[in-house]
PDB file of C-alpha atoms in Angstrom:
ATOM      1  CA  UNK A  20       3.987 -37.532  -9.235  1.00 84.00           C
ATOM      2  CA  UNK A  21       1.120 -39.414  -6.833  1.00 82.00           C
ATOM      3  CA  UNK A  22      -1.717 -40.070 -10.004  1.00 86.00           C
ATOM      4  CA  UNK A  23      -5.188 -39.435  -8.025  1.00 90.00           C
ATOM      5  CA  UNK A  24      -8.018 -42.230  -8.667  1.00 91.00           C
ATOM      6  CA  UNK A  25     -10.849 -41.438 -11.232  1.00 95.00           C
ATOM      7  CA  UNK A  26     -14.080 -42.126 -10.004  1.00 96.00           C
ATOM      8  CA  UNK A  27     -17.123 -42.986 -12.339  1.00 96.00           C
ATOM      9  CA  UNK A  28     -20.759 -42.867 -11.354  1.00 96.00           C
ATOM     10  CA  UNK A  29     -22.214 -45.695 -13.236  1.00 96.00           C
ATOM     11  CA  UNK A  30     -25.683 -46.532 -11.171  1.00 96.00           C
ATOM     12  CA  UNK A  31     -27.980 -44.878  -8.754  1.00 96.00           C
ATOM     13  CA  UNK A  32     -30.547 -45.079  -5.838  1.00 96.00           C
ATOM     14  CA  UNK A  33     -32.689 -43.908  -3.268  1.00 95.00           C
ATOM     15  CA  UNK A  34     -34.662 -44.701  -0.791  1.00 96.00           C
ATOM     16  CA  UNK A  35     -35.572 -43.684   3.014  1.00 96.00           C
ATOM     17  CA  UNK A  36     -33.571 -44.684   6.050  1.00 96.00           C
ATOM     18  CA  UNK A  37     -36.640 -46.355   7.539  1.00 95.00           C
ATOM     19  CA  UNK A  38     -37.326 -48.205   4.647  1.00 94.00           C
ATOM     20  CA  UNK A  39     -33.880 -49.866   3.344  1.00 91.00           C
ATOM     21  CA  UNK A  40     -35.269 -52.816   1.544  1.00 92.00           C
ATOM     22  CA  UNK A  41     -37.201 -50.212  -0.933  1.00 91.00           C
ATOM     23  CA  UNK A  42     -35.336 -49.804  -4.478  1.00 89.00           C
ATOM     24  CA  UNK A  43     -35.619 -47.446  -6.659  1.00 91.00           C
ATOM     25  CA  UNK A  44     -32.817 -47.903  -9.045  1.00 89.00           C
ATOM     26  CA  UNK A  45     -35.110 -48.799 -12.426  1.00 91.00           C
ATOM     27  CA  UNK A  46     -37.405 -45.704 -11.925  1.00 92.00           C
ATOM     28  CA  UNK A  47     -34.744 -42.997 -11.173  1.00 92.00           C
ATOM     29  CA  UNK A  48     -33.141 -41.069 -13.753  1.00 91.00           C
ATOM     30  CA  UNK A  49     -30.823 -39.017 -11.959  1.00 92.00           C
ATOM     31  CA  UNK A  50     -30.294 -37.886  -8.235  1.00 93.00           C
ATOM     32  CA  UNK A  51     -28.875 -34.321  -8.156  1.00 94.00           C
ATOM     33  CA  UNK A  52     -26.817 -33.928  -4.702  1.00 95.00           C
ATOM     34  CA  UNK A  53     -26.765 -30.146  -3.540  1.00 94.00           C
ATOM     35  CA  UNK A  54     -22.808 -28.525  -3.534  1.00 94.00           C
ATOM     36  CA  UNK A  55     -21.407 -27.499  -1.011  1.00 95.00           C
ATOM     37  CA  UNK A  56     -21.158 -23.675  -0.910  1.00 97.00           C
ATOM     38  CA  UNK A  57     -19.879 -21.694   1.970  1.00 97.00           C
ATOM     39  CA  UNK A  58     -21.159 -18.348   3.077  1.00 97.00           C
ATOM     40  CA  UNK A  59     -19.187 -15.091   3.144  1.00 97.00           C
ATOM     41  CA  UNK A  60     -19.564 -12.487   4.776  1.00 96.00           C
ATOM     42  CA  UNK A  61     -18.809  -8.692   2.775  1.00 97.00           C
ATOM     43  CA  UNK A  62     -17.090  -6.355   4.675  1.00 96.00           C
ATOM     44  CA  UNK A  63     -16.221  -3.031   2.631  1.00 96.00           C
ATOM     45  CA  UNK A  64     -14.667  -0.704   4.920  1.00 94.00           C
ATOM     46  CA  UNK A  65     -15.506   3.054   4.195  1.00 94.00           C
ATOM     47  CA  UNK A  66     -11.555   3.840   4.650  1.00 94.00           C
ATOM     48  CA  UNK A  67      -9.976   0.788   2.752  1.00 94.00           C
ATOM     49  CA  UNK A  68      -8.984   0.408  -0.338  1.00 96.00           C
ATOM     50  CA  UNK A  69     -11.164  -2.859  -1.497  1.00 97.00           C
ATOM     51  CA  UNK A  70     -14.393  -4.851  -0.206  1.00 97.00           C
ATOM     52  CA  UNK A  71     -13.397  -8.795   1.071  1.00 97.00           C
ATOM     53  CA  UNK A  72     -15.834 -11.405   0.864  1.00 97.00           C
ATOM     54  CA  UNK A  73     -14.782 -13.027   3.839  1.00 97.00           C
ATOM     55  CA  UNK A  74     -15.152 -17.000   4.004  1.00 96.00           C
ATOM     56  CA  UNK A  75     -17.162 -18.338   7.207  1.00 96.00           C
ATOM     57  CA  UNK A  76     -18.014 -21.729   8.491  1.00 96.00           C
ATOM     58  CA  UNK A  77     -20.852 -22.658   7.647  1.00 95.00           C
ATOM     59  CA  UNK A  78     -22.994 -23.288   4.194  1.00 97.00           C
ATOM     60  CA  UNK A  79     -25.824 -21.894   2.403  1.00 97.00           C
ATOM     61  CA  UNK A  80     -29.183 -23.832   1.899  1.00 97.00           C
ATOM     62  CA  UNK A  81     -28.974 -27.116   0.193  1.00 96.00           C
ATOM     63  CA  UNK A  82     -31.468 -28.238  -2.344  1.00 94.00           C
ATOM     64  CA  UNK A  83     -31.262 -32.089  -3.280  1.00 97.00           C
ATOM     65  CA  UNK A  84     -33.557 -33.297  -5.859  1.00 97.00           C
ATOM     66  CA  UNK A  85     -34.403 -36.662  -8.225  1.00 96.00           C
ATOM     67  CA  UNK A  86     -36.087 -37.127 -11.237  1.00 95.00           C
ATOM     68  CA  UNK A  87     -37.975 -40.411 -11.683  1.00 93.00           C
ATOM     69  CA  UNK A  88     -39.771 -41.733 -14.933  1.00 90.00           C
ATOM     70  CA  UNK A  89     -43.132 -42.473 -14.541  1.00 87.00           C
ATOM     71  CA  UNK A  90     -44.908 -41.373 -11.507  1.00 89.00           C
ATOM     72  CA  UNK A  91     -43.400 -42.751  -8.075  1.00 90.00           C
ATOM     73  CA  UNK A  92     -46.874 -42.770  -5.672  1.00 91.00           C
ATOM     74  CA  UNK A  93     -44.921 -43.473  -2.769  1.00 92.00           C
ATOM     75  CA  UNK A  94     -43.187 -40.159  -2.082  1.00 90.00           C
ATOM     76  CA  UNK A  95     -46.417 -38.708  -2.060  1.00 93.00           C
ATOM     77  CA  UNK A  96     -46.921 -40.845   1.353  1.00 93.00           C
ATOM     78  CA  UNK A  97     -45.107 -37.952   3.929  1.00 91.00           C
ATOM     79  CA  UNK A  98     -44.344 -35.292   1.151  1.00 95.00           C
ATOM     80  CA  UNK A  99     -43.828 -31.537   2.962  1.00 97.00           C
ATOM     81  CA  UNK A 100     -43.479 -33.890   6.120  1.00 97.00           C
ATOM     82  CA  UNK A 101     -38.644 -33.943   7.167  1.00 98.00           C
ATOM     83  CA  UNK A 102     -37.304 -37.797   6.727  1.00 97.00           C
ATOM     84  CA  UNK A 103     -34.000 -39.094   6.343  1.00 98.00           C
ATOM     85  CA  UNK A 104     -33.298 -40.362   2.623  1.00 97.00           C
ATOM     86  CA  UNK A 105     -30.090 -42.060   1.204  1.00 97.00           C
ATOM     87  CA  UNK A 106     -29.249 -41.206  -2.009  1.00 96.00           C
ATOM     88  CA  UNK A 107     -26.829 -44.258  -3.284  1.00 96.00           C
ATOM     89  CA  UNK A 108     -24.328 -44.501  -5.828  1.00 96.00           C
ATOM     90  CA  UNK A 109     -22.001 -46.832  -7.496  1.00 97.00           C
ATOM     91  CA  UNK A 110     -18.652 -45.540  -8.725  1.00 97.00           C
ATOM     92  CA  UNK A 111     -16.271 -47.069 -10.944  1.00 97.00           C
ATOM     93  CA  UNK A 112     -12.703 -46.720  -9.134  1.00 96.00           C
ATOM     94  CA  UNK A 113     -10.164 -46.189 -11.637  1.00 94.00           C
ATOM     95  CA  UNK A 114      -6.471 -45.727 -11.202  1.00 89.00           C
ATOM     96  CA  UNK A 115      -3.077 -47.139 -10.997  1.00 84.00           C
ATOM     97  CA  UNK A 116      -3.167 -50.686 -10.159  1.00 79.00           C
ATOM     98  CA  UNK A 117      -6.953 -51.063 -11.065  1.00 80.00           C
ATOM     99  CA  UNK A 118      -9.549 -50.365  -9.333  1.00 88.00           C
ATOM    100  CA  UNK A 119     -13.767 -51.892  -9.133  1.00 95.00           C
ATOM    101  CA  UNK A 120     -17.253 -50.609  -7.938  1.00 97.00           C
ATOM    102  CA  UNK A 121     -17.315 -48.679  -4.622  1.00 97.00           C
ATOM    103  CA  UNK A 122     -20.350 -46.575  -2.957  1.00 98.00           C
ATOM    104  CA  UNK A 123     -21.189 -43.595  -2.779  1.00 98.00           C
ATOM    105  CA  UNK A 124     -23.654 -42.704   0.093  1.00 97.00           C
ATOM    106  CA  UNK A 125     -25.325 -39.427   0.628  1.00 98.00           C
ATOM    107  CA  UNK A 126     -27.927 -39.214   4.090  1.00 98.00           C
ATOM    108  CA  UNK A 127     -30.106 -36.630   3.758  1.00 98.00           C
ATOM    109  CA  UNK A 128     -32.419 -34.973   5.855  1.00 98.00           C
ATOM    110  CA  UNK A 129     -35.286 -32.767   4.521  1.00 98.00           C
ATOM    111  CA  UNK A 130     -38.731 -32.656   3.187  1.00 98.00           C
ATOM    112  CA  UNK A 131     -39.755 -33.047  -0.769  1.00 97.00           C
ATOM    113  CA  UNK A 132     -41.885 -30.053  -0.970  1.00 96.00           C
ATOM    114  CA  UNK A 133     -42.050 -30.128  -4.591  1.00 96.00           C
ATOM    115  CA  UNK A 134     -43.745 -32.559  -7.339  1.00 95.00           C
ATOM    116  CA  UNK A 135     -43.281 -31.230 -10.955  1.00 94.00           C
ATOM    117  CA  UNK A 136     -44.120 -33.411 -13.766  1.00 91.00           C
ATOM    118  CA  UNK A 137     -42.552 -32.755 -16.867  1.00 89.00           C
ATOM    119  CA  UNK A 138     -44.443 -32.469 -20.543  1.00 85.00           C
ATOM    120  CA  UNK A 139     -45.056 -35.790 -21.975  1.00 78.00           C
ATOM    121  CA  UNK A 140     -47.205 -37.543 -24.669  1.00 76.00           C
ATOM    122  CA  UNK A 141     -48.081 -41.365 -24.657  1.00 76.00           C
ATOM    123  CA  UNK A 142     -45.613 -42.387 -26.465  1.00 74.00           C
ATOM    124  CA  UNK A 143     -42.885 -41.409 -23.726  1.00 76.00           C
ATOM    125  CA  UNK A 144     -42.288 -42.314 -20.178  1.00 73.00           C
ATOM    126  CA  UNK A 145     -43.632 -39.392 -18.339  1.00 83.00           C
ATOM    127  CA  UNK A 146     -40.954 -37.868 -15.559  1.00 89.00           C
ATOM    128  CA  UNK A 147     -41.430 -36.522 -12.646  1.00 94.00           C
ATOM    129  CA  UNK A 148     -39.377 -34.131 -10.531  1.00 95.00           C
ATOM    130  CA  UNK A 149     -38.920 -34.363  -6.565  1.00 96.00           C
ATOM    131  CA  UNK A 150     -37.119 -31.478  -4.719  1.00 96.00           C
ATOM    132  CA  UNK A 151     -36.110 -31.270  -1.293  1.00 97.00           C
ATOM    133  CA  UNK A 152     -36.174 -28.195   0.905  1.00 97.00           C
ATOM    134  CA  UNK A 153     -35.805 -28.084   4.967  1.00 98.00           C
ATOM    135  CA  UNK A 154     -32.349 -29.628   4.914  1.00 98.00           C
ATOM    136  CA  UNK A 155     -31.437 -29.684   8.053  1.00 98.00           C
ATOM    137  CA  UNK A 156     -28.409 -32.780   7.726  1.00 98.00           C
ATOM    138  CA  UNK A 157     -26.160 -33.400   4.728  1.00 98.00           C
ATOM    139  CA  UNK A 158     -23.613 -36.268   4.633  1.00 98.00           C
ATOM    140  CA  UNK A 159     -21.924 -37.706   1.892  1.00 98.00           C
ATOM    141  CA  UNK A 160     -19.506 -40.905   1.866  1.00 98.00           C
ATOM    142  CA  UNK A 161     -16.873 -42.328  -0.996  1.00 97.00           C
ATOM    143  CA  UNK A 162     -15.469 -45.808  -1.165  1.00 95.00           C
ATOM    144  CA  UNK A 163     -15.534 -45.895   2.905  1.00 95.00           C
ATOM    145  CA  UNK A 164     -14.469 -42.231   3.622  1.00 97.00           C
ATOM    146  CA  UNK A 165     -16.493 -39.448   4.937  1.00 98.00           C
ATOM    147  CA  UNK A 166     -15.679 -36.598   2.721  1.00 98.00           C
ATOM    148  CA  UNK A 167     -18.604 -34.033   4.160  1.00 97.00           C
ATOM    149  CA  UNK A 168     -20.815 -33.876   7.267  1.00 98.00           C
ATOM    150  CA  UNK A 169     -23.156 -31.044   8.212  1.00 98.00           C
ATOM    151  CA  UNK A 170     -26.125 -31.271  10.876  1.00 98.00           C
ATOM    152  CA  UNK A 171     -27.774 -28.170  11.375  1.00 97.00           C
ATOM    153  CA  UNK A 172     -29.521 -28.930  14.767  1.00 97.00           C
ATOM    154  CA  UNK A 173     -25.930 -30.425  16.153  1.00 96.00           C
ATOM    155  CA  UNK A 174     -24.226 -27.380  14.606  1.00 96.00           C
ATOM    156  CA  UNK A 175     -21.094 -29.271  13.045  1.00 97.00           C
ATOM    157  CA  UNK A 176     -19.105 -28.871   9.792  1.00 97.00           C
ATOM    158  CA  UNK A 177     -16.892 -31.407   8.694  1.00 98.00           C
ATOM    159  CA  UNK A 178     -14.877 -31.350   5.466  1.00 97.00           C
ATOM    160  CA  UNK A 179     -12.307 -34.246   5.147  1.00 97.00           C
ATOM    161  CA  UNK A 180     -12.495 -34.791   8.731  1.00 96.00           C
ATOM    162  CA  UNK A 181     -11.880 -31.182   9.903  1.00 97.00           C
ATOM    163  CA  UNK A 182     -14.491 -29.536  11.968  1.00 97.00           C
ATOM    164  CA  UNK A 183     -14.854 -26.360  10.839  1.00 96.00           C
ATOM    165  CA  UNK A 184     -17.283 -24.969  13.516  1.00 96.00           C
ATOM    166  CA  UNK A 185     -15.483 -26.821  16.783  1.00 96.00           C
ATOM    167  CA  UNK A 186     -13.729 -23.686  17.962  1.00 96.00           C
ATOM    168  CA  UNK A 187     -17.250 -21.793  17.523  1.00 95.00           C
ATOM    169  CA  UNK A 188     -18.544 -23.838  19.705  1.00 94.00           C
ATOM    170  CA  UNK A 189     -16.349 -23.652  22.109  1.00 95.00           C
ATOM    171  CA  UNK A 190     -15.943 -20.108  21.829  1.00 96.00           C
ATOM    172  CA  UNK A 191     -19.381 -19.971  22.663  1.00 94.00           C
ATOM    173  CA  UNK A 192     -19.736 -22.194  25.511  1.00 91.00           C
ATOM    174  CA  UNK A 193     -21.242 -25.277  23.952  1.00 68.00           C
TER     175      UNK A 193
END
């Protein structure tokens, strides 16, 4: 039996695509990539015997968000304005034969729209949360491999390499 590797998030970033020499790994606290949920479609057919949530290609809205301690000024700079973000991770590979620190790149496309501090006294670090909205791409990486890729404005779906809206296209001319 093939043993499948284990893969352990152990550190985290982001930043904008324009701006790849700006780190925030000491100031984040956690990155919370959107899943991946696919529409249906209901169909419950007045003579049949049972309603069938049918699967289609393509996903609902995606909502990625970060929570930073202390109050990060520069995503104010842009904020309800659509930019490209990367949302890095290192994961610990684990598995037969060993294993070490690969990444784990998400490219994301949206607008932070939202700014919510949370309660806080002096004596803590205050946090801050940042959520996205306006996703229009979606594209997330392990240890070298695309695993997901979804671009609203170039209509593709790709999960593990397979296309999932290519004979949609075609179907409809494009």
């Amino acid at each position: 039996m093939a043993q499948l590797a284990l893969y352990l998030l152990t550190a985290v970033d982001l930043r904008r695509v324009s701006q790849p020499d700006t780190m925030r790994g000491i100031t984040i606290a956690s990155l919370t990539l959107p899943g991946i949920t696919f529409a249906t479609g209901e169909h419950n057919p007045g003579g049949g015997v049972m309603a069938v949530n049918f699967a289609l290609p393509r996903i609902e809205a995606v909502e990625p968000a970060f929570s930073a301690k202390g109050i990060d000024t520069d995503v104010f700079k842009g904020m309800n304005e659509v930019d490209r973000w990367v949302f890095a991770g290192s994961y610990l590979k684990r598995g037969p034969g060993g294993g070490g620190a690969v990444p784990g790149r998400a490219i994301i496309e949206g607008a932070i729209n939202t700014w919510e501090p949370d309660e806080s006294d002096p004596a803590e670090f205050q946090g801050c949360t940042h959520s996205f909205a306006e996703v229009t791409h979606y594209e997330f990486h392990l240890d070298g491999k695309e695993l997901f890729y979804v671009d609203f404005w170039e209509r593709i779906l790709r999960v593990d390499g397979v296309d999932h809206f290519a004979s949609h296209r075609r179907a409809l001319g494009g």
